[in-house]
Coordinates of C-alpha atoms and ligand atoms in Angstrom, one line a residue:
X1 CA -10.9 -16.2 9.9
X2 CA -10.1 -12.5 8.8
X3 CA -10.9 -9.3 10.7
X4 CA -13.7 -7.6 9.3
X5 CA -11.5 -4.6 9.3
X6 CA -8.7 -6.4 7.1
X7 CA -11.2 -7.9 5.1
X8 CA -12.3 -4.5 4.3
X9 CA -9.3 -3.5 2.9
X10 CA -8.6 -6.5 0.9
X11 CA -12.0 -6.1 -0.6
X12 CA -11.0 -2.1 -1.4
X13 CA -7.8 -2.8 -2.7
X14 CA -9.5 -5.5 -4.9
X15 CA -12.0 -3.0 -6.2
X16 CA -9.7 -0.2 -7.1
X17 CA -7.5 -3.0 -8.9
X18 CA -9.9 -2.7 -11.2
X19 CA -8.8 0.8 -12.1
X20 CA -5.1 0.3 -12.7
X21 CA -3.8 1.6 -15.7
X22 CA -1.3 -0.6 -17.4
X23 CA -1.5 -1.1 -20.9
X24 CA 2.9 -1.6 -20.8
X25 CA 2.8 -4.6 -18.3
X26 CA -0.9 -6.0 -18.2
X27 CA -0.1 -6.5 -13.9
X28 CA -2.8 -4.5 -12.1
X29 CA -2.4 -3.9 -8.6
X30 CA -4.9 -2.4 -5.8
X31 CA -3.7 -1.0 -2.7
X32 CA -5.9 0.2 0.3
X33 CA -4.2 2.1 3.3
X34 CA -6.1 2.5 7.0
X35 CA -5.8 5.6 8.6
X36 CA -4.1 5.8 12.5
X37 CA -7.3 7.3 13.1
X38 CA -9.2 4.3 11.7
X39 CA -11.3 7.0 10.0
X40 CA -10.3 6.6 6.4
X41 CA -9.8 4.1 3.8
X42 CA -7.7 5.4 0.7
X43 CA -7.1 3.6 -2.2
X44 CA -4.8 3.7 -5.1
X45 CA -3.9 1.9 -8.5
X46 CA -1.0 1.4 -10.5
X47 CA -0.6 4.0 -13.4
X48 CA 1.4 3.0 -15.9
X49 CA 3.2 5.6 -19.0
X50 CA 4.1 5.0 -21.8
X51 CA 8.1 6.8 -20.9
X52 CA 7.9 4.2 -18.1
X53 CA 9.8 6.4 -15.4
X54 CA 6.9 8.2 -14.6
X55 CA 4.6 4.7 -13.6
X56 CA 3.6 4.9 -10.0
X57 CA 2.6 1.8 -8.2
X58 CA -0.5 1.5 -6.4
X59 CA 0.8 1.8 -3.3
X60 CA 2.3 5.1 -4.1
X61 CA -1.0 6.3 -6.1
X62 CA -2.8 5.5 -2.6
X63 CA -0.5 7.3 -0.1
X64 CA -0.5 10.7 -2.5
X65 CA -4.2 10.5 -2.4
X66 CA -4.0 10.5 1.5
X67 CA -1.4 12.9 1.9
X68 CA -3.1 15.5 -0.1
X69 CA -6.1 14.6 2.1
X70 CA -4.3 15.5 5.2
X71 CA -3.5 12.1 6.4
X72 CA 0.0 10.6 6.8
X73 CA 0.1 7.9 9.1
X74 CA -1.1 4.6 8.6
X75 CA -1.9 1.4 10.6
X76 CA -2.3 -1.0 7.8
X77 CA -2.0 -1.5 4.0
X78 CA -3.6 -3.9 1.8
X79 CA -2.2 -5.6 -1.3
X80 CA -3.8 -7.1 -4.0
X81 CA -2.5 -8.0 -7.8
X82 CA -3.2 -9.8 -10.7
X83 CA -1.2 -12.6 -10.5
X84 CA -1.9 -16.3 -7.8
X85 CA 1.0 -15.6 -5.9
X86 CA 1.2 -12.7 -2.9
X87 CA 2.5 -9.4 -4.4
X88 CA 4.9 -7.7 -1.8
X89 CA 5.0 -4.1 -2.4
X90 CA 8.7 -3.2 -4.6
X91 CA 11.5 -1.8 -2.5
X92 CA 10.5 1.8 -3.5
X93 CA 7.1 1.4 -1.9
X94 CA 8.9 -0.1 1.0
X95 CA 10.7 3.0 2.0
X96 CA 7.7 5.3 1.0
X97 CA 5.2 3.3 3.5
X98 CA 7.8 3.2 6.2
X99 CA 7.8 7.3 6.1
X100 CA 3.8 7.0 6.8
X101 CA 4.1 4.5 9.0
X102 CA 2.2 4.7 12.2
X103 CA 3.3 6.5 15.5
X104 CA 4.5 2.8 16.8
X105 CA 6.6 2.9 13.9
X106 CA 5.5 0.4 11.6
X107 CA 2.3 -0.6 9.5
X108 CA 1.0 -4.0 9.2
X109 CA 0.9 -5.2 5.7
X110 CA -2.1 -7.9 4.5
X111 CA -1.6 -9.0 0.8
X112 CA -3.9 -11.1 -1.1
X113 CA -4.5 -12.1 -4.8
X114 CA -7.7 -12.0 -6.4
X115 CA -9.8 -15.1 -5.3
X116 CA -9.5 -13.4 -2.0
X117 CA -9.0 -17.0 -0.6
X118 CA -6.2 -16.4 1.3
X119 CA -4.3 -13.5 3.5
X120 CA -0.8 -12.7 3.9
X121 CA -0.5 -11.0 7.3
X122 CA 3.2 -9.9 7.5
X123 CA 4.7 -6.4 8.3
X124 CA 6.6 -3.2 7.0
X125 CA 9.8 -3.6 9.4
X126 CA 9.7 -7.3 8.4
X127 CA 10.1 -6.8 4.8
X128 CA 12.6 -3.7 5.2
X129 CA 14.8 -4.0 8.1
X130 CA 17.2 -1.3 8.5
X131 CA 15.4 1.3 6.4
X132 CA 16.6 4.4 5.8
X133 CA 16.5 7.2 8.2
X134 CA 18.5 10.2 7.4
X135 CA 16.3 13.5 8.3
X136 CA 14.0 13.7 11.3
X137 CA 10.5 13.8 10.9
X138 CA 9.9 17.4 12.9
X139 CA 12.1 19.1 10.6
X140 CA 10.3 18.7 7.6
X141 CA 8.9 22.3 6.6
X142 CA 5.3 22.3 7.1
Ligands
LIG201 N1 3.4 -2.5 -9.0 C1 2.7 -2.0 -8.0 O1 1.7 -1.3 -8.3 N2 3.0 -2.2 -6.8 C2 4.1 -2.9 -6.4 O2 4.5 -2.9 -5.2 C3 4.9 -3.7 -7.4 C4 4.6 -3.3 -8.8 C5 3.1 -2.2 -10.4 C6 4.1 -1.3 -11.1 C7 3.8 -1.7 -12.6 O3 2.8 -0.9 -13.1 C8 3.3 -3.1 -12.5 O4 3.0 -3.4 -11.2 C9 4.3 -4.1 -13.0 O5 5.5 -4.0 -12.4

């Protein structure tokens, strides 16, 4: 039995899926991100060009709507693509999630696929151990 709150964002990131934007690889992904504050649900899509380097994944699409929001740390992320199989979010998305990760330092991850039949409750410092830190946090210029 899911959480009602995970189940919320699986159903959100299944929703927005709907609006990915990718004519190039026809794989549509939703993403749904929980606020620490548990006061906010943002979503995001994959966006897809035509030059390629300029695609964002959903993930990404989600946190950037968030951040220019005012929100930057997060307690959990859903996952949901196109495909039967769990979609783990790429390597990029990895490190991006783990600098809005929550004060504890990490962000549970749920990923499901679109029959919503199943959940896939892992987390970020399980699927990127040893990520990079280089700067601290404080001194980024607000
Ligand atoms: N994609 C995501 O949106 N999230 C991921 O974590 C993996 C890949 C997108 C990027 C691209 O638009 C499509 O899936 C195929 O790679």
């Amino acid at each position: 039995m899911v959480r009602e709150d995970i189940q919320k964002l699986v159903t959100e990131a299944t929703a927005i899926r709907k609006r990915a934007y990718c004519p190039y690889s026809n794989f549509s992904v939703g993403a749904a991100l929980l606020t620490e504050d548990d006061s906010r649900v943002f979503t995001g899509c994959n966006i897809e060009n035509s030059t390629l380097a300029p695609s964002i994944c959903a993930e990404r699409a989600a946190i950037s709507k968030a951040v220019c929001d005012g929100y930057i740390k997060f307690t959990k992320v859903a996952v949901v693509a196109h495909q039967q199989e769990f979609t783990a979010p790429c390597g990029v998305c990895r490190q991006t999630l783990n600098e809005f990760c929550s004060s504890n330092g990490d962000m549970e991850i749920y990923l499901s696929r679109p029959t919503l039949d199943k959940v896939l409750c892992t987390k970020l410092s399980q699927i990127l151990p040893l990520s990079f830190v280089s700067y601290k946090k404080d001194n980024v210029a607000t």
